XYZ file of C-alpha atoms in Angstrom:
474
model
C -10.887 104.137 132.957
C -10.670 107.611 131.003
C -7.263 106.073 129.629
C -8.820 103.096 128.854
C -11.694 104.842 126.868
C -9.527 106.793 124.932
C -6.942 103.666 124.063
C -10.556 101.432 123.295
C -11.837 103.994 121.039
C -8.747 104.714 118.861
C -8.252 100.834 118.343
C -11.234 101.113 116.451
C -11.111 101.305 112.312
C -13.723 103.785 111.541
C -12.671 106.027 114.421
C -9.257 105.878 112.944
C -10.265 107.186 109.843
C -12.370 109.611 110.799
C -9.001 111.100 112.675
C -7.236 110.881 108.888
C -9.852 112.608 107.351
C -9.765 115.661 109.818
C -6.080 115.676 109.542
C -6.318 115.683 105.486
C -9.034 118.771 106.240
C -6.776 120.453 108.700
C -3.582 120.231 106.797
C -5.473 121.249 103.012
C -7.814 123.907 104.273
C -5.694 126.642 104.414
C -4.333 125.952 101.263
C -7.953 125.632 99.574
C -9.814 128.376 101.258
C -6.621 131.068 99.994
C -7.321 129.789 96.311
C -10.178 131.713 96.380
C -7.651 134.906 96.237
C -5.446 133.999 93.313
C -4.860 136.414 90.455
C -3.537 135.667 87.529
C 0.304 137.576 87.591
C 3.248 137.752 85.644
C 3.903 135.238 82.615
C 0.302 134.371 83.068
C -0.199 137.349 81.040
C 2.505 136.734 78.591
C 1.428 133.384 77.746
C -2.623 134.199 77.461
C -1.439 137.290 75.203
C 0.334 134.999 73.002
C -2.112 132.245 72.826
C -4.668 135.309 71.385
C -2.378 136.735 68.839
C -0.839 133.080 67.472
C -3.663 130.677 68.086
C -3.357 127.641 70.231
C -1.053 125.525 68.070
C 0.401 128.785 66.856
C 1.633 129.580 70.023
C 3.159 126.021 70.549
C 4.880 126.014 67.563
C 6.414 129.509 68.667
C 7.408 128.632 72.048
C 8.758 125.169 70.879
C 11.415 127.362 68.371
C 12.157 130.591 70.659
C 11.988 129.102 74.544
C 11.345 125.705 75.375
C 11.370 122.000 74.390
C 8.809 121.341 76.893
C 6.252 119.842 74.270
C 3.496 118.855 77.043
C 4.571 121.978 79.523
C 3.654 124.397 76.826
C 0.077 122.422 76.055
C -0.602 122.917 79.696
C 0.565 126.683 80.188
C -1.589 127.867 76.785
C -4.771 126.625 78.573
C -4.711 130.023 80.566
C -8.425 130.780 81.661
C -7.813 134.443 80.886
C -7.778 133.622 77.400
C -11.629 133.164 78.079
C -11.613 136.160 80.053
C -12.139 134.263 83.367
C -10.530 135.173 86.324
C -12.420 132.704 88.121
C -10.438 129.551 86.866
C -7.634 130.849 88.410
C -9.049 130.146 91.618
C -10.456 126.395 90.708
C -7.413 125.105 89.673
C -5.465 125.283 92.791
C -8.169 123.770 94.560
C -8.800 120.851 91.669
C -5.046 120.387 91.743
C -4.932 119.847 95.591
C -7.401 117.147 95.552
C -6.067 115.431 92.820
C -2.603 115.664 94.781
C -3.961 114.138 97.940
C -5.520 111.178 95.522
C -2.480 110.950 93.244
C -0.652 110.013 96.849
C -3.191 107.691 98.318
C -3.473 105.789 94.669
C 0.303 105.604 94.675
C 0.717 104.499 98.316
C -1.899 101.740 97.765
C -0.199 100.655 94.266
C 3.390 100.462 96.108
C 1.737 98.506 98.994
C -0.305 96.268 96.621
C -3.274 96.680 99.250
C -1.478 94.785 102.172
C -1.880 97.270 104.933
C -4.984 98.711 106.457
C -7.054 101.614 105.565
C -6.417 103.195 107.954
C -2.018 102.504 108.002
C -2.520 103.090 104.177
C -4.223 106.236 104.630
C -1.958 107.213 106.995
C 1.356 106.403 104.641
C -0.288 108.951 102.148
C -0.807 111.397 104.780
C 2.879 111.250 105.864
C 3.631 111.826 102.760
C 1.685 114.863 101.739
C 2.825 116.544 105.096
C 6.190 115.815 104.051
C 6.007 116.945 100.557
C 3.904 120.386 101.769
C 6.655 121.035 104.337
C 9.845 120.471 102.368
C 8.526 122.693 99.435
C 10.657 125.960 98.888
C 7.681 127.713 97.237
C 4.435 127.022 97.482
C 2.720 129.845 95.495
C 4.828 128.380 92.339
C 3.776 124.893 92.869
C 0.173 125.210 93.204
C -1.155 128.665 92.462
C 0.841 130.153 89.571
C -1.128 128.853 86.509
C 1.927 129.280 84.191
C 4.044 126.772 86.611
C 1.663 124.064 86.496
C 3.601 121.878 84.207
C 5.922 121.632 87.262
C 2.718 119.996 89.208
C 1.006 118.219 86.960
C 4.144 116.121 86.213
C 4.551 115.555 89.749
C 0.859 113.964 89.901
C 1.192 112.181 86.695
C 4.421 110.449 87.983
C 2.674 109.248 91.076
C -0.192 107.728 88.920
C 2.374 106.282 86.614
C 4.415 104.795 89.450
C 1.552 103.589 90.785
C 0.275 101.865 87.548
C 4.077 100.336 86.756
C 3.786 98.866 90.511
C 0.274 97.713 90.367
C 1.178 95.948 86.964
C 4.846 94.883 87.579
C 4.144 91.135 88.509
C 2.749 90.770 84.714
C 3.334 93.563 82.503
C 0.810 93.348 78.975
C 1.197 94.958 76.387
C -1.861 96.939 76.681
C 0.270 98.168 80.057
C 3.588 98.886 78.081
C 1.298 101.035 75.500
C -0.269 103.082 78.791
C 3.262 103.702 80.024
C 4.768 104.484 76.500
C 2.070 107.271 76.683
C 2.428 108.410 79.914
C 6.198 108.270 79.303
C 6.262 110.832 76.401
C 3.783 113.106 78.289
C 5.858 113.409 81.312
C 9.259 113.572 79.725
C 7.405 116.739 77.763
C 6.528 118.353 81.300
C 10.389 119.933 82.467
C 13.710 118.789 82.437
C 13.820 117.083 85.833
C 11.096 114.927 85.422
C 13.090 114.222 82.220
C 16.230 113.220 83.751
C 14.385 110.740 86.284
C 12.697 109.064 84.195
C 15.400 108.818 81.293
C 17.448 107.415 83.863
C 15.112 105.370 85.992
C 13.892 103.723 82.918
C 17.158 103.121 81.308
C 18.271 101.326 84.334
C 15.217 99.002 84.755
C 15.883 97.778 81.581
C 19.827 97.344 82.148
C 19.477 95.546 85.140
C 16.472 93.590 84.546
C 18.296 92.209 81.789
C 21.051 91.517 83.556
C 19.394 90.082 86.899
C 17.415 87.551 84.283
C 20.691 87.021 81.901
C 18.340 88.071 78.682
C 17.281 91.014 77.330
C 13.986 92.091 78.682
C 11.981 93.816 75.921
C 9.116 95.508 77.262
C 11.319 97.495 79.571
C 13.727 98.246 76.532
C 10.280 99.612 74.961
C 10.160 102.151 77.700
C 13.388 102.804 78.075
C 14.063 103.604 74.387
C 10.576 105.949 74.686
C 11.685 108.216 77.176
C 15.276 107.991 75.568
C 14.095 109.339 72.232
C 11.789 111.830 73.757
C 14.088 113.160 76.065
C 16.331 113.909 73.239
C 13.534 115.348 70.949
C 12.600 117.532 74.162
C 16.292 118.613 74.704
C 17.472 119.359 71.363
C 14.270 121.411 70.956
C 15.585 124.875 69.382
C 13.554 126.811 71.637
C 16.382 125.700 74.730
C 19.461 126.462 72.546
C 17.549 130.101 72.100
C 16.693 130.949 74.941
C 20.006 129.949 76.840
C 21.581 132.265 73.957
C 18.925 134.800 74.467
C 21.170 137.233 76.918
C 19.100 136.724 79.859
C 21.665 134.425 81.480
C 25.064 136.551 80.261
C 27.570 134.315 82.189
C 30.862 133.306 81.246
C 30.226 129.811 83.453
C 27.863 128.628 81.058
C 28.535 125.431 79.561
C 31.590 125.150 81.933
C 31.791 121.595 82.950
C 33.991 121.386 85.648
C 32.038 124.203 87.583
C 28.494 122.582 86.462
C 29.758 119.140 87.543
C 31.056 120.616 90.906
C 28.361 122.883 91.713
C 25.888 120.351 90.879
C 27.170 118.007 93.495
C 27.715 120.902 96.377
C 24.090 121.995 95.505
C 22.520 118.483 95.810
C 24.300 117.963 99.216
C 23.297 121.531 100.282
C 19.290 120.495 99.949
C 19.577 116.748 100.660
C 20.212 117.993 104.438
C 17.991 120.045 104.405
C 15.503 117.006 103.917
C 16.734 114.707 105.920
C 15.608 115.116 109.480
C 12.290 114.701 108.049
C 12.950 111.859 106.046
C 15.033 109.903 108.789
C 12.116 110.319 110.917
C 9.446 109.305 108.393
C 12.068 106.249 108.293
C 10.462 105.177 111.574
C 6.949 104.774 110.350
C 8.082 103.038 106.507
C 10.538 100.415 108.546
C 7.653 98.505 110.597
C 5.699 99.171 107.026
C 7.946 97.335 104.930
C 8.619 94.559 107.522
C 4.700 93.912 107.725
C 4.401 93.549 103.519
C 7.338 91.520 103.161
C 5.558 89.137 105.814
C 2.413 89.125 103.916
C 3.699 88.808 100.026
C 2.731 86.171 97.986
C 4.739 84.580 95.185
C 6.026 87.062 92.235
C 4.222 90.254 94.897
C 6.952 93.059 95.318
C 9.304 92.142 92.672
C 10.184 95.612 92.146
C 11.557 95.955 95.905
C 13.699 92.875 95.274
C 16.690 94.371 93.772
C 20.327 94.964 95.444
C 20.331 98.315 97.997
C 23.985 99.002 96.324
C 22.062 99.229 92.984
C 19.515 101.521 93.874
C 20.871 103.432 96.370
C 23.773 104.562 93.152
C 20.668 105.112 91.223
C 18.919 107.431 93.492
C 22.152 109.213 94.537
C 22.691 109.703 90.603
C 20.051 111.156 89.459
C 20.124 113.032 91.995
C 22.965 114.468 91.315
C 22.148 114.973 87.929
C 18.985 116.771 88.518
C 20.914 119.645 89.138
C 23.338 119.434 86.489
C 21.143 120.572 83.291
C 20.499 124.046 85.356
C 24.209 124.833 86.036
C 25.296 123.729 82.406
C 22.646 126.105 80.305
C 22.540 129.060 83.033
C 25.382 128.609 85.646
C 22.646 129.006 88.279
C 20.890 126.478 90.807
C 17.076 125.729 89.872
C 14.698 127.615 90.498
C 12.034 127.105 93.543
C 9.702 125.477 91.133
C 12.388 123.020 90.286
C 13.345 122.517 93.479
C 9.838 121.341 94.313
C 10.123 118.637 92.043
C 13.793 117.532 92.914
C 12.393 117.377 96.595
C 9.565 115.322 95.226
C 11.724 113.092 93.728
C 13.977 112.940 96.774
C 10.779 111.831 99.122
C 9.697 108.840 96.462
C 13.740 108.096 96.172
C 13.795 107.695 99.750
C 10.880 105.724 100.515
C 11.596 103.261 97.669
C 15.027 102.593 98.926
C 14.173 102.255 102.195
C 11.652 99.440 101.457
C 14.146 97.924 99.283
C 16.691 97.798 102.318
C 14.373 96.124 104.848
C 13.104 93.680 102.198
C 16.838 92.946 101.278
C 17.885 92.512 105.178
C 15.139 90.199 105.855
C 15.442 88.203 102.826
C 19.007 87.554 102.808
C 20.348 87.895 106.449
C 16.864 86.878 108.007
C 17.096 89.796 109.824
C 14.040 90.480 112.173
C 12.299 93.915 112.096
C 9.267 94.953 114.205
C 6.116 95.178 112.238
C 4.920 97.746 114.879
C 5.937 101.662 115.374
C 5.433 101.104 119.180
C 7.106 104.028 121.396
C 8.354 105.804 118.420
C 5.087 106.877 117.206
C 5.154 109.070 120.084
C 8.321 110.573 118.998
C 7.532 110.965 115.394
C 3.848 112.673 116.300
C 5.475 115.355 118.217
C 8.037 115.918 115.514
C 5.153 116.301 112.885
C 3.428 118.346 115.229
C 6.075 120.766 115.751
C 6.896 120.542 112.015
C 3.682 121.773 111.120
C 3.351 124.394 113.839
C 6.403 125.879 113.058
C 6.752 125.431 109.237
C 7.058 128.055 107.145
C 4.601 127.070 104.480
C 2.058 125.941 106.997
C 2.394 129.228 109.031
C 2.553 131.536 106.024
C -0.575 129.860 104.802
C -3.221 130.149 108.267
C -1.109 133.644 108.387
C -2.509 134.671 104.809
C -5.902 133.407 105.270
C -6.450 134.478 109.321
C -5.187 137.953 108.864
C -7.118 138.534 105.817
C -3.770 139.584 103.768
C -5.021 137.192 100.841
C -8.213 138.544 100.376
C -6.664 142.364 100.628
C -4.239 141.287 98.166
C -7.227 139.621 95.853
C -8.634 142.708 96.585
C -5.990 145.150 95.646
C -5.878 143.352 92.574
C -8.983 143.829 91.690
C -8.998 147.418 91.623
C -5.820 147.822 89.976
C -7.006 145.975 86.838
C -10.390 148.130 87.387
C -8.078 151.082 87.097
C -6.230 150.163 84.155
C -9.285 149.303 81.801
C -10.685 152.183 82.984
C -8.049 154.761 82.174
C -6.987 155.504 78.408
C -3.785 156.886 79.253
C -1.127 154.902 77.599
C 0.936 155.929 81.200
C -0.464 154.624 84.601
C 0.583 155.135 88.284
C -0.226 151.673 89.705
C -0.557 151.808 93.542
C 2.115 149.231 95.359
C 0.573 146.278 96.573
C 0.621 146.508 100.378
C -0.386 142.739 100.782
C 1.727 140.210 99.965
C 0.531 136.560 100.970
C 3.471 134.297 100.223
C 0.989 131.186 100.053
C -0.086 132.817 96.560
C 2.340 135.404 95.367
C 6.018 134.631 94.262
C 8.675 136.370 96.076
C 10.333 138.751 93.420
C 12.726 141.043 95.502
C 12.055 144.335 94.400
C 10.099 144.022 91.552
C 6.360 144.367 91.519
C 5.134 140.189 91.893
C 1.957 140.389 90.142
C 2.564 143.022 87.800
C 6.380 143.564 86.670
C 7.725 146.738 84.588
C 8.486 146.118 81.162
C 12.398 146.703 82.132
C 11.954 144.250 85.185
C 10.479 140.297 84.364
C 9.529 141.329 80.615
C 6.250 143.182 81.675
C 4.119 140.877 80.789
C 1.143 142.525 82.403
C 2.187 145.926 80.151
C 2.031 144.243 77.183
C -1.483 142.231 77.996
C -2.936 145.289 78.669
C -1.104 147.380 75.951
C 0.082 149.996 78.566
C 2.810 151.358 80.538
C 2.791 151.216 84.618
C 4.442 153.321 87.131
C 4.562 151.822 90.675
C 3.905 154.414 93.059
């Protein structure tokens, strides 16, 4: 009788939504809570000082010529709260990003499924995507808590909204839709080189294969492809990219070595994909019934974006994934940094989802294969796996640990004490206490360097330049 009451309670849609709200809250709680202890670090001080010295637009010109072609990224990194002497902004920003990140996933899922799923199913879909992404991030700190790196995070959020808008309007794209998507492409391509690679290839593939399938040039898709390609070239050929590559920061003879870049891009893409594979495979057990339901509930001209031959879709996905690593190996002979890998993992997740649905639609359309529309007993397997993943995953464990042990709070107190000491000391040379508390959730690991204020000899000494003093750590 008790089991029957539990089963009846769970079948109630309102009760299921309550469970989802609790699940989202539990997932986000430690990450939002530790946001209150975030502090500016490393490059945040450099960008603040540059904007103060050069002005907002002077800063854009300077970085375009000397460091980076990420024309949208520099617009973001130049909005440092420290420019206005605000430390509170560094605590508010990650909270806002986390909340918007959740909304972006929900928006994406609703558009991708064209609202064919129930509210409970849509929420669960979005929750599993968010859960997977947070678990598979190689570094949480540089993605959500480092202000200078927000052009990575904002790019992924913008990508979710972009594709959500595209899927929602795909059956009948108007001129207004094209204009809006072109504007979005211009902004997204200028965020970072990883987003650039994916969007340029995907928009070009959309035009090429749409034209081949319909046996005539698809002008709207061509416009999107040309916009992405034009601004991609503009970003890649910026003088700042060349200046950074030749700056001496990466003094290796393997730069611009084609064979080295091709080989290592392939090996590293396989290496990182296999890390995500177990979680993606378990996630697929939930996606397959959802795809089958969507196929059966479709109306005329709906889900046209999923009716593509899986060989083409998988080839494009694999090609994009491989090429994501090439720019890094080509320019600096190293794999992408951890923040860049976060973006690659993000695209891997989206690409995997898309291909699962393409395969299911193709199997049901071309071969009339009967596919289950309910997870059935597999839901317990999936549930157990994600529960074990949550309890053992470093990102989730460290977030709770940083919060509950007080490590994040003590770190914040140390940084306040450091800052006050520097501001109140007139001497040029200052002995700064080494950090005793290193919360991995909000502070990027830097080996033997000080993760918050590196010295002049290490990591350019941004804090030293900002405060105009020389630090020695004791």
